[in-house]
XYZ file of C-alpha atoms in Angstrom:
559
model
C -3.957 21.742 -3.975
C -4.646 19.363 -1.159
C -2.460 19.186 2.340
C -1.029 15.841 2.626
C -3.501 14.537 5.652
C -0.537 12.744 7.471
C 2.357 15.778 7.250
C 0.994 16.842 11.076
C -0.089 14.406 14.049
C -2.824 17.682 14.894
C -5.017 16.766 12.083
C -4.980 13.017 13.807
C -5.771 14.710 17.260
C -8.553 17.007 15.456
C -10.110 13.997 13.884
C -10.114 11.600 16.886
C -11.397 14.432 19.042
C -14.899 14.012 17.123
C -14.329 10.115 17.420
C -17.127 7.958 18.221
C -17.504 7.176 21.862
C -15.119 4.600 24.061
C -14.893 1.197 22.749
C -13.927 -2.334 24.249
C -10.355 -3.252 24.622
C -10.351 -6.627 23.877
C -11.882 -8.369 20.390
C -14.636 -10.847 21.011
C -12.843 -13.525 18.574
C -9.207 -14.218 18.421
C -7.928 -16.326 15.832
C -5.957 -19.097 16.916
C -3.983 -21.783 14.708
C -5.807 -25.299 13.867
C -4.084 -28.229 15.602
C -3.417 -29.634 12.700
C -2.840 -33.586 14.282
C -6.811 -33.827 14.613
C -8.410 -35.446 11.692
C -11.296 -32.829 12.541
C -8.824 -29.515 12.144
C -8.322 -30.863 9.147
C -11.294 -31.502 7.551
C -12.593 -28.590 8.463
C -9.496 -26.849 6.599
C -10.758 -28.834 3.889
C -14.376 -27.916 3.783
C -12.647 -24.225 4.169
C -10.652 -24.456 0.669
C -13.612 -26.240 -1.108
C -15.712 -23.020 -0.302
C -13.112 -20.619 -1.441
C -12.242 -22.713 -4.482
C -14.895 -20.678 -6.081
C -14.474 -16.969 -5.161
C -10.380 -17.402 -5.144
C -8.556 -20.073 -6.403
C -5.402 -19.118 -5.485
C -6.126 -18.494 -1.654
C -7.643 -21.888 -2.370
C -4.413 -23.541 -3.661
C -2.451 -21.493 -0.936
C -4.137 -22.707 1.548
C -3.908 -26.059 0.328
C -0.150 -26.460 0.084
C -0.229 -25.036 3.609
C -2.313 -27.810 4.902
C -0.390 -30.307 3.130
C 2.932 -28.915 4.649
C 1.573 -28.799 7.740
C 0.133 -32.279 7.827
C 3.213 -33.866 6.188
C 5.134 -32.280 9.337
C 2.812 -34.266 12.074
C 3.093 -36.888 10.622
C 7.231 -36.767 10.236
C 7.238 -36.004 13.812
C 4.443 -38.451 15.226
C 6.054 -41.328 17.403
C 3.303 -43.616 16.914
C 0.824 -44.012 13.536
C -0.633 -40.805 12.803
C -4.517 -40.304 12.250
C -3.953 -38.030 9.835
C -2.098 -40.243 7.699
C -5.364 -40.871 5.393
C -5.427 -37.810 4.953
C -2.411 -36.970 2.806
C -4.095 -38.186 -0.645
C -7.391 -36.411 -0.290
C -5.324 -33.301 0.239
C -3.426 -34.250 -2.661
C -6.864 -34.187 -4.825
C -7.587 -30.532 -3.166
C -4.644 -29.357 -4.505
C -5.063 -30.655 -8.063
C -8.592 -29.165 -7.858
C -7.049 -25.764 -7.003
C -4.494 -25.702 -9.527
C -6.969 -26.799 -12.367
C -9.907 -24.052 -11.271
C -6.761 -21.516 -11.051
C -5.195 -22.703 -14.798
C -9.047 -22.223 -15.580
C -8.999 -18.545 -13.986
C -6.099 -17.783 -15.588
C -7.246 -18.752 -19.325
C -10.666 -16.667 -18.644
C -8.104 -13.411 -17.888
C -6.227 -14.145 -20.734
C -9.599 -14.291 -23.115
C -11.375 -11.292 -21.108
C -7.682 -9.253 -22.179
C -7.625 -9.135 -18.711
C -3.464 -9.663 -18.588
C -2.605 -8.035 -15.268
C -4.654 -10.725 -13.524
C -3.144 -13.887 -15.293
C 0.573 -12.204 -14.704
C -0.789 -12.140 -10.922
C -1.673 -16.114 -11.129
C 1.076 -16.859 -12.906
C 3.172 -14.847 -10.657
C 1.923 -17.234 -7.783
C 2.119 -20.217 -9.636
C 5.508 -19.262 -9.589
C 6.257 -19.348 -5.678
C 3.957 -22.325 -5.395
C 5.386 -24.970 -7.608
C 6.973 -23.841 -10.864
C 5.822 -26.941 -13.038
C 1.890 -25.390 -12.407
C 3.709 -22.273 -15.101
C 4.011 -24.866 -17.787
C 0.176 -25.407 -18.032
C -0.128 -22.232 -18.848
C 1.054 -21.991 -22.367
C 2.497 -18.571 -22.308
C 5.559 -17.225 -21.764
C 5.831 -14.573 -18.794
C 7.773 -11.690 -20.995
C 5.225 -12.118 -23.351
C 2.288 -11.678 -21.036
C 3.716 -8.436 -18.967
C 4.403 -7.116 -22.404
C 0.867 -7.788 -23.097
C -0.164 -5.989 -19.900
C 1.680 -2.603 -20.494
C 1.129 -2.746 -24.480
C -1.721 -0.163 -24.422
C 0.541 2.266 -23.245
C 3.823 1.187 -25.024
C 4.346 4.545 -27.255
C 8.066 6.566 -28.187
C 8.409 10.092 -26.365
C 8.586 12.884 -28.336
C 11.941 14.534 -26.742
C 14.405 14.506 -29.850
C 18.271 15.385 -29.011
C 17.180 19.356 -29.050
C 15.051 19.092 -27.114
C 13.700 22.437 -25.486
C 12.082 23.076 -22.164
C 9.528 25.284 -23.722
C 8.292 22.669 -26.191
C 7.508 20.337 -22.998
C 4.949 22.358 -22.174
C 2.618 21.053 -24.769
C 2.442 17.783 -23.494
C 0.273 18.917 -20.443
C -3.457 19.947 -19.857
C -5.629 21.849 -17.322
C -7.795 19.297 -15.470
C -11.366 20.223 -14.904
C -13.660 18.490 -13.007
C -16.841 20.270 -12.858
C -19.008 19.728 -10.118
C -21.992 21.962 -11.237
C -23.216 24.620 -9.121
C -22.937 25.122 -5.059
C -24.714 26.910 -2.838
C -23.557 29.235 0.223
C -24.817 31.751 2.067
C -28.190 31.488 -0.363
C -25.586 32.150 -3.363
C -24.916 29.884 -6.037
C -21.225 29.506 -7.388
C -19.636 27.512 -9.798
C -17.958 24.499 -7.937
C -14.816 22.959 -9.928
C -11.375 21.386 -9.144
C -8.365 22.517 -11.236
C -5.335 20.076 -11.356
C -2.559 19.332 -14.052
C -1.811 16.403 -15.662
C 0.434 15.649 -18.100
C 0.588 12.996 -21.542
C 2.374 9.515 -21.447
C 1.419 8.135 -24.818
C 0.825 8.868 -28.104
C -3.108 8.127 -28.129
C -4.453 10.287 -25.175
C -3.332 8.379 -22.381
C -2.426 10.998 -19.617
C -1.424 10.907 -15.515
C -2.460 13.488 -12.597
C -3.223 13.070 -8.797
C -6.098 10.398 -7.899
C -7.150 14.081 -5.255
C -7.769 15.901 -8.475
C -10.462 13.648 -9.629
C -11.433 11.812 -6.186
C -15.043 13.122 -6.467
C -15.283 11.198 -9.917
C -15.022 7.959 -8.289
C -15.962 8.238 -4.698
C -19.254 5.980 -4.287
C -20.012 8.253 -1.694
C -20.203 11.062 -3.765
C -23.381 12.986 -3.748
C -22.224 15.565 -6.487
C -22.525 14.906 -10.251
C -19.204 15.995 -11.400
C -17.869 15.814 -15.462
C -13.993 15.458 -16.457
C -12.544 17.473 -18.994
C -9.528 19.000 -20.056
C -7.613 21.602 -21.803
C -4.719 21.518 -23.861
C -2.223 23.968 -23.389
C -2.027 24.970 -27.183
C -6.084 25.169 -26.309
C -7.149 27.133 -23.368
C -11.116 27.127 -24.857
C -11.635 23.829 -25.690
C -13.049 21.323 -23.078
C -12.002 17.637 -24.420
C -14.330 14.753 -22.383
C -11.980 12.851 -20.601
C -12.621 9.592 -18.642
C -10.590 8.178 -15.654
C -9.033 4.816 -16.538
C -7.269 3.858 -12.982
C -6.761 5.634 -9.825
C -4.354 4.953 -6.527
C -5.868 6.623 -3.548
C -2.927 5.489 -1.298
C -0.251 7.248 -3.622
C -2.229 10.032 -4.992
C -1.988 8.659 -9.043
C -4.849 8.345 -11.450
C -4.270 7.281 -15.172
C -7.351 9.061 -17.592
C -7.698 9.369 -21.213
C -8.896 11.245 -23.439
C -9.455 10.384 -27.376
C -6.852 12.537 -29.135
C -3.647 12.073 -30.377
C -1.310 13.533 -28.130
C 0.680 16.753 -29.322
C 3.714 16.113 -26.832
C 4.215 12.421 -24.835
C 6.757 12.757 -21.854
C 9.856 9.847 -21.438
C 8.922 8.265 -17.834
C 12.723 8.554 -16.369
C 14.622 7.304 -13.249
C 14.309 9.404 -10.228
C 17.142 7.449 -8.643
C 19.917 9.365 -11.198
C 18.710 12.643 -8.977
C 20.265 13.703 -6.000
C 19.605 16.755 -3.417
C 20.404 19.775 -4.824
C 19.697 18.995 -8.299
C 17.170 21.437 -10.760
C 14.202 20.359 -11.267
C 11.034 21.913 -13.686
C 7.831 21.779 -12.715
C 4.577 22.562 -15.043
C 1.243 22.833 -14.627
C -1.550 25.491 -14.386
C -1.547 27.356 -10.888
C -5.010 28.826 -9.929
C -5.863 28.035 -13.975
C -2.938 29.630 -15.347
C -1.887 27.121 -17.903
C 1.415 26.324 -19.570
C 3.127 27.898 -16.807
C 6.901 26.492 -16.037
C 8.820 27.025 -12.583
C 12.225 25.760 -11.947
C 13.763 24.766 -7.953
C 16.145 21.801 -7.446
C 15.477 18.371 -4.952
C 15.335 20.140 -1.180
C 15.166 16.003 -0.026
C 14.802 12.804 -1.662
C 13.007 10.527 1.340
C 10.466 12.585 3.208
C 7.824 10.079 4.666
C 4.874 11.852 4.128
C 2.552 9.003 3.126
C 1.845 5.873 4.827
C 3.992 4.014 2.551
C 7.438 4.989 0.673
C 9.031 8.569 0.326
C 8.887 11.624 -1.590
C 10.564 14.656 -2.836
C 10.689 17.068 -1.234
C 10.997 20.395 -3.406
C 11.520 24.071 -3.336
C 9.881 24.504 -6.916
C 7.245 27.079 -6.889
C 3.713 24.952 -7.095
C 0.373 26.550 -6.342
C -3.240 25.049 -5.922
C -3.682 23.734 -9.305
C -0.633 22.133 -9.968
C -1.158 18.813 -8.752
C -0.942 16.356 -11.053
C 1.792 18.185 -12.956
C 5.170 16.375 -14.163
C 8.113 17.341 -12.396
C 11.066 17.254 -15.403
C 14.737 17.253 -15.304
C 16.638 19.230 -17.872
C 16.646 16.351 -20.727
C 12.841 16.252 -20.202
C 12.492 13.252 -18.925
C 9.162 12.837 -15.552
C 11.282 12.540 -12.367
C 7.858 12.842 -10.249
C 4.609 14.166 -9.891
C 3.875 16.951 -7.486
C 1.348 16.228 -5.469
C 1.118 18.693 -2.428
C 2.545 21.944 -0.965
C 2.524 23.987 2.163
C 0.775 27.153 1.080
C 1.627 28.679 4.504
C 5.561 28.227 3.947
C 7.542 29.151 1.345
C 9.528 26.841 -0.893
C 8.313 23.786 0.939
C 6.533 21.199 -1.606
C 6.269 17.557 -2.493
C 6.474 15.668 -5.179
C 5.791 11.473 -5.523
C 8.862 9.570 -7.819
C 8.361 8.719 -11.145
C 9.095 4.958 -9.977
C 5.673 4.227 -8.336
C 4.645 5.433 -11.016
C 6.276 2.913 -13.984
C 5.809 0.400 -10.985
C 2.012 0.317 -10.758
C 0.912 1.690 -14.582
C 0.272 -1.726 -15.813
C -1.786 -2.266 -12.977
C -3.739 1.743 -13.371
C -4.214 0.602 -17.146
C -6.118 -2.377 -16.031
C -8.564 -0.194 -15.064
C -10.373 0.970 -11.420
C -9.372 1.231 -8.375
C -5.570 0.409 -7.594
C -5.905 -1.952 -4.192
C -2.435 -2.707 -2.429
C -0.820 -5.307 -0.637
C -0.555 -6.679 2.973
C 0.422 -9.302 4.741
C -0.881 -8.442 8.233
C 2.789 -7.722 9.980
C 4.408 -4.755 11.581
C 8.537 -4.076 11.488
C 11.398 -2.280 11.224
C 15.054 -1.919 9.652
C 17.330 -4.322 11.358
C 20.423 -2.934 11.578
C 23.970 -4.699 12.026
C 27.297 -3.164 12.462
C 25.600 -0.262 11.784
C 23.845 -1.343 7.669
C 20.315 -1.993 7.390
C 20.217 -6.192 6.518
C 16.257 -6.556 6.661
C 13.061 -6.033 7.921
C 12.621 -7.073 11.549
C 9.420 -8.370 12.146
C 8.202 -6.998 15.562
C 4.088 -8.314 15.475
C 2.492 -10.288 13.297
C -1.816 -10.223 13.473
C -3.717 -12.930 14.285
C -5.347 -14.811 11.292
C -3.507 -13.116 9.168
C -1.751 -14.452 6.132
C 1.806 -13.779 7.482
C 0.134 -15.972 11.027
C -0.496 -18.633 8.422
C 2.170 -19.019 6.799
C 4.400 -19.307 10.028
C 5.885 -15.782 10.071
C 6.930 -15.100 13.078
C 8.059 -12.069 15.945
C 11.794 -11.891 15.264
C 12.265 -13.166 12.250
C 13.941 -10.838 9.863
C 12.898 -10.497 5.846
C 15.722 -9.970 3.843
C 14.040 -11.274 0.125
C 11.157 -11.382 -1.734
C 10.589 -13.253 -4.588
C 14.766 -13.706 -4.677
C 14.689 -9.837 -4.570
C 16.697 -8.171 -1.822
C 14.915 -6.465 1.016
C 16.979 -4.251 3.525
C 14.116 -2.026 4.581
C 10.431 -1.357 4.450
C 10.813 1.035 1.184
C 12.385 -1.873 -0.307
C 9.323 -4.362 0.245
C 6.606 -1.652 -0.390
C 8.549 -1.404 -4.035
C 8.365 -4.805 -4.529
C 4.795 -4.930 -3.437
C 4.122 -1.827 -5.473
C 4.083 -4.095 -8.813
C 1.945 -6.776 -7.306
C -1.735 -7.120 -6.519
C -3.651 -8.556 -3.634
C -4.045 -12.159 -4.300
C -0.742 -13.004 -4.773
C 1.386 -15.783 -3.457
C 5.051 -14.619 -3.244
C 8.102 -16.308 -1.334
C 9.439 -14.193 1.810
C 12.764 -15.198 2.808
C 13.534 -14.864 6.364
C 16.904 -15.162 8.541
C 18.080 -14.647 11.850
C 21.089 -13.521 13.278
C 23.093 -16.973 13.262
C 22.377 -17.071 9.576
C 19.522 -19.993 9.391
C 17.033 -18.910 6.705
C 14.221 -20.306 5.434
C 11.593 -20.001 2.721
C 7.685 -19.136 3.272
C 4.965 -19.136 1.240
C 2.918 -16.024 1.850
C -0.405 -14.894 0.401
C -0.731 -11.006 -0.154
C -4.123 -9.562 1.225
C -5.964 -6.559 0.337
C -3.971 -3.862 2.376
C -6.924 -1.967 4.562
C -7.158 1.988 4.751
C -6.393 2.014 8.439
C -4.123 -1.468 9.286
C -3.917 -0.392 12.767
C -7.647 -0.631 13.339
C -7.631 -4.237 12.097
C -5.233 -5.093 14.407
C -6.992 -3.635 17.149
C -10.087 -5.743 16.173
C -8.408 -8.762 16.002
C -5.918 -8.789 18.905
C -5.878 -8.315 22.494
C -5.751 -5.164 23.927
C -1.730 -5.991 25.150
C -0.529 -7.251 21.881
C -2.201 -4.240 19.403
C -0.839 -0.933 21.298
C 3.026 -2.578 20.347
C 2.342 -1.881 16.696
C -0.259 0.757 17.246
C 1.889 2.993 20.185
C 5.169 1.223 19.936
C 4.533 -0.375 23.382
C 4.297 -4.303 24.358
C 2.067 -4.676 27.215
C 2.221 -7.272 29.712
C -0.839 -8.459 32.320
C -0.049 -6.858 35.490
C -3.596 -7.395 36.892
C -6.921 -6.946 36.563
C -8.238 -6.689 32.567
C -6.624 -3.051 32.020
C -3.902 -3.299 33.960
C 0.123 -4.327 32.490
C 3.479 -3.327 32.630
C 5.120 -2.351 29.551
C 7.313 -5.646 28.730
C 9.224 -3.524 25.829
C 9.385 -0.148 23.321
C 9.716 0.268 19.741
C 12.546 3.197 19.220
C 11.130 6.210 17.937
C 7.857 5.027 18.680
C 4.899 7.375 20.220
C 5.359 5.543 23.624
C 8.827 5.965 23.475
C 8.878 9.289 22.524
C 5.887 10.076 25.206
C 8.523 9.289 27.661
C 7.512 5.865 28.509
C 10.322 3.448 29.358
C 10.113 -0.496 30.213
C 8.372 -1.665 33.176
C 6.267 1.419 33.658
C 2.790 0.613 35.235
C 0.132 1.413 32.821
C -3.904 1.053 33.498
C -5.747 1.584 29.887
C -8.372 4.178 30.392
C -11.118 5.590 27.320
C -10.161 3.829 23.888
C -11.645 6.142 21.237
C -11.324 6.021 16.840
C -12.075 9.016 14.517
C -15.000 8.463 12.043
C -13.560 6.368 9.202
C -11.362 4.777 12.308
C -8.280 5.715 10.466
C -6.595 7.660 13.772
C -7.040 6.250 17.431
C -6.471 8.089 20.745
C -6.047 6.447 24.240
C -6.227 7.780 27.739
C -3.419 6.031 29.863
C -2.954 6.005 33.808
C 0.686 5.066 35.196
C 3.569 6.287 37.522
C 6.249 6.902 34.669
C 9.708 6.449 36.028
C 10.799 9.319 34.355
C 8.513 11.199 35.841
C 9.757 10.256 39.749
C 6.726 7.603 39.934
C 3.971 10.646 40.215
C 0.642 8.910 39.195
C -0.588 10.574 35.761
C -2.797 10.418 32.886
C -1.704 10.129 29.791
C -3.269 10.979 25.988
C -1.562 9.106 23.345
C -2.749 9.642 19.733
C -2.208 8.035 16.665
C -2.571 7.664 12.694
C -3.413 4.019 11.963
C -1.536 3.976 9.004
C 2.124 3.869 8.044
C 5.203 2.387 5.981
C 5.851 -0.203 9.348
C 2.878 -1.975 8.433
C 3.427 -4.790 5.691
């Protein structure tokens, strides 16, 4: 079974420490907004849309109503005649000519069966202007029924239901990767997960790590999927791998029998700590083995976004994949990882990313996630979380463009409540990139108001974007939980303000230390960063020092 990556900062520290060599600390190109009162800003916003109209209508149309806001506002505010004013109609047409290309999109989805794509456009129809929906001649119940049909089949758990009969709902995954060589000796070379049945006609779940090899274009190795029933330990049944989630460790395959057992997906949030729990699988091959523990913790932030289980069920290398059941039968989660070198100490990920994101797995390939280009935290008052603070938001990104801004705090998307960053990443969970949604935003006096936001293609390491797209003073407050300020010279600040909890803050930093920025240096696939730091900490009675600060470039603060 595979150690979650991110459970220890060492394995960041490890990887950076055979990072590539130091790199600049400023980005050559910074976005900055178009002044939008110049007749050329906007035709070159123009020209812009009219080349995306083709790729991506809906970043098109987004774009589009963005201009037309922001045009409509110069003008409002202009004392004199605005030359811009000509403009307003042309952007009118653009607009029309996005919405038709997208209504066109949208039909193409519909006639490729292709339904998790039109709910998307719909979806941002939706936010955009609600009248674009009636073009579409479908009704949205009837189109995310349409998405999740191909899966829509009754458990088998009847009202005597025993644990024992569970068991036959899940297989041994194989995933043979032929022979390998070592020490001038050839071995078989294989991966052994669980996985476990969620419809009647061979559908079935396990971890995207069980089967990464399968779809990994950088795979060398020519690996085969298979698996065994557990009625069938001699059998090998071709199985093929539908849609797979890298970030949350899920992979939907399917194989073409009819399913002896199908498990009831059920609602994680009816568990509490202390509770017993079942897990099955086939440790180290063993099939149709069954272990029982109970919920050690329900929000353990071992990923970069959301929480997991945390159990004391006995899993073993081999089990991942497997369901973890409650006594009715019913999927509470699917373990995922353990701790071989501690006892009782195990994880499992909630059934509800699960139901979340299986229309989208069914859809077929690789699961991408959202983004918005923003960093934040809970904001708390009188003690109760009442939304997301937004601390940073990137540079050219879509949150930048839509007029998101440091301080503002989320409290709704899409009318649905946000108090914290588990609550967006839920509601992003069930969306895919290239989706306009509303965020609603407040402040402390109570003003709110309503943005149109486009959701972006969330990259494996956010922090490194960041760092490429912002200055050096800016990045290491999301990155390090540290806002920089120019002191003098290009590498030398002041820190102007710390993130609580933060790697800065934690380091022992505290506001208006001096800080010089000394070797910047990124792992291989630049998903962990480590920085060399010179200052005169206070805390430290002023004694000049250098500092090495390290961290993942991923986590649940980045939205």
């Amino acid at each position: 079974m595979k150690l979650f990556c991110s459970v220890c900062l060492c394995v960041a520290i490890a990887m950076v420490a055979l990072g590539c060599a130091s790199v600049g600390t400023n980005p050559e190109n910074i976005y900055h907004p178009l002044n939008y009162t110049e007749a050329d800003a906007v035709n070159t916003e123009l020209q812009r849309i009219e080349s995306l109209l083709g790729e991506n209508s809906i970043e098109a149309l987004w774009r589009s109503v963005l201009l037309k806001n922001s045009v409509e506002s110069s003008i409002k505010e202009s004392v004199e005649t605005s030359p811009i004013a000509d403009k307003v109609s042309e952007i009118d047409d653009m607009q029309k000519k996005c919405a038709d290309k997208a209504v066109s999109d949208f039909n193409a989805h519909i006639e490729k069966k292709e339904y998790v794509n039109a709910l998307s456009i719909m979806q941002s129809f939706e936010a955009i202007d609600a009248s674009y929906v009636l073009q579409l001649g479908i009704e949205k119940a009837e189109l995310e029924k349409l998405a999740i049909e191909k899966l829509e089949n009754e458990n088998t758990v009847s009202d005597n239901f025993k644990l024992s009969s569970a068991v036959d709902g899940t297989v041994t995954v194989w995933v043979d990767r032929g022979i390998a060589i070592q020490g001038g000796m050839g071995y078989a070379d294989r991966v052994i997960g669980s996985g476990f049945f969620i419809s009647g006609d061979g559908y079935l779940i396990t971890n995207h790590h069980v089967i990464a090899d399968l779809v990994d274009p950088k795979s060398q190795k020519y690996s085969k999927l298979f698996v065994k029933l557990a009625s069938d330990n001699e059998t090998r049944i071709p199985a093929k791998v539908i849609g797979y989630d890298s970030l949350l460790d899920l992979a939907l395959l399917k194989v073409e029998i009819d399913s002896p057992f199908v498990f009831s997906l059920g609602s994680s949030e009816d568990l509490d700590i202390g509770d017993t729990v079942f897990a099955i699988g086939s440790p180290v091959g063993l099939e149709r083995t069954l272990t029982s523990g109970s919920i050690s913790a329900k929000d353990r932030k071992l990923s970069s976004v959301g929480n997991v289980f945390q159990i004391d069920t006995a899993v073993n290398p081999g089990n991942s994949g497997g369901p973890l059941i409650d006594k009715k039968g019913n999927v509470q989660a699917i373990v995922f990882a353990g701790m071989l070198q501690y006892e009782g100490l195990n994880f499992a990920i909630p059934v509800e990313y699960l139901k979340a994101e299986l229309p989208i797995l069914a859809n077929g390939g690789e699961r991408k996630h959202s983004w918005i280009g923003a960093f934040g935290k809970p904001k708390k008052d009188m003690g109760k979380n009442i939304g997301i603070e937004v601390l940073y938001v990137m540079p050219g990104g879509s949150a930048s463009r839509a007029g998101l801004k440091e301080g503002d705090i989320i409290t709704a998307v899409n009318g649905s409540e946000v108090k914290n960053n588990d609550d967006l990443f839920n509601i992003f969970l069930s969306l895919l990139p290239n989706t306009v949604v509303t965020i609603t935003t407040s402040d402390l006096d109570g003003n709110t108001k309503d943005l149109l936001v486009y959701l972006n293609e969330r990259p494996k390491a956010p922090g490194y974007e960041v760092y490429k797209r912002d200055v050096v003073a800016n990045s290491f407050y999301p990155i390090f939980g540290m806002k920089l300020e120019t002191l003098s010279g290009s590498k030398k600040y002041t820190i102007g303000e710390l993130v609580n909890g933060g790697i800065a803050d934690e380091s022992g930093f505290t506001d208006h230390d001096p800080v010089e920025i000394g070797k910047v240096i990124f792992n291989d696939d630049k998903t962990a960063i480590a920085a060399t730091l010179y200052t005169k900490k206070k805390k430290s009675g002023y004694i000049d020092v250098a500092i090495g600060l390290t961290a993942q470039l991923d986590n649940q603060y980045y939205f």
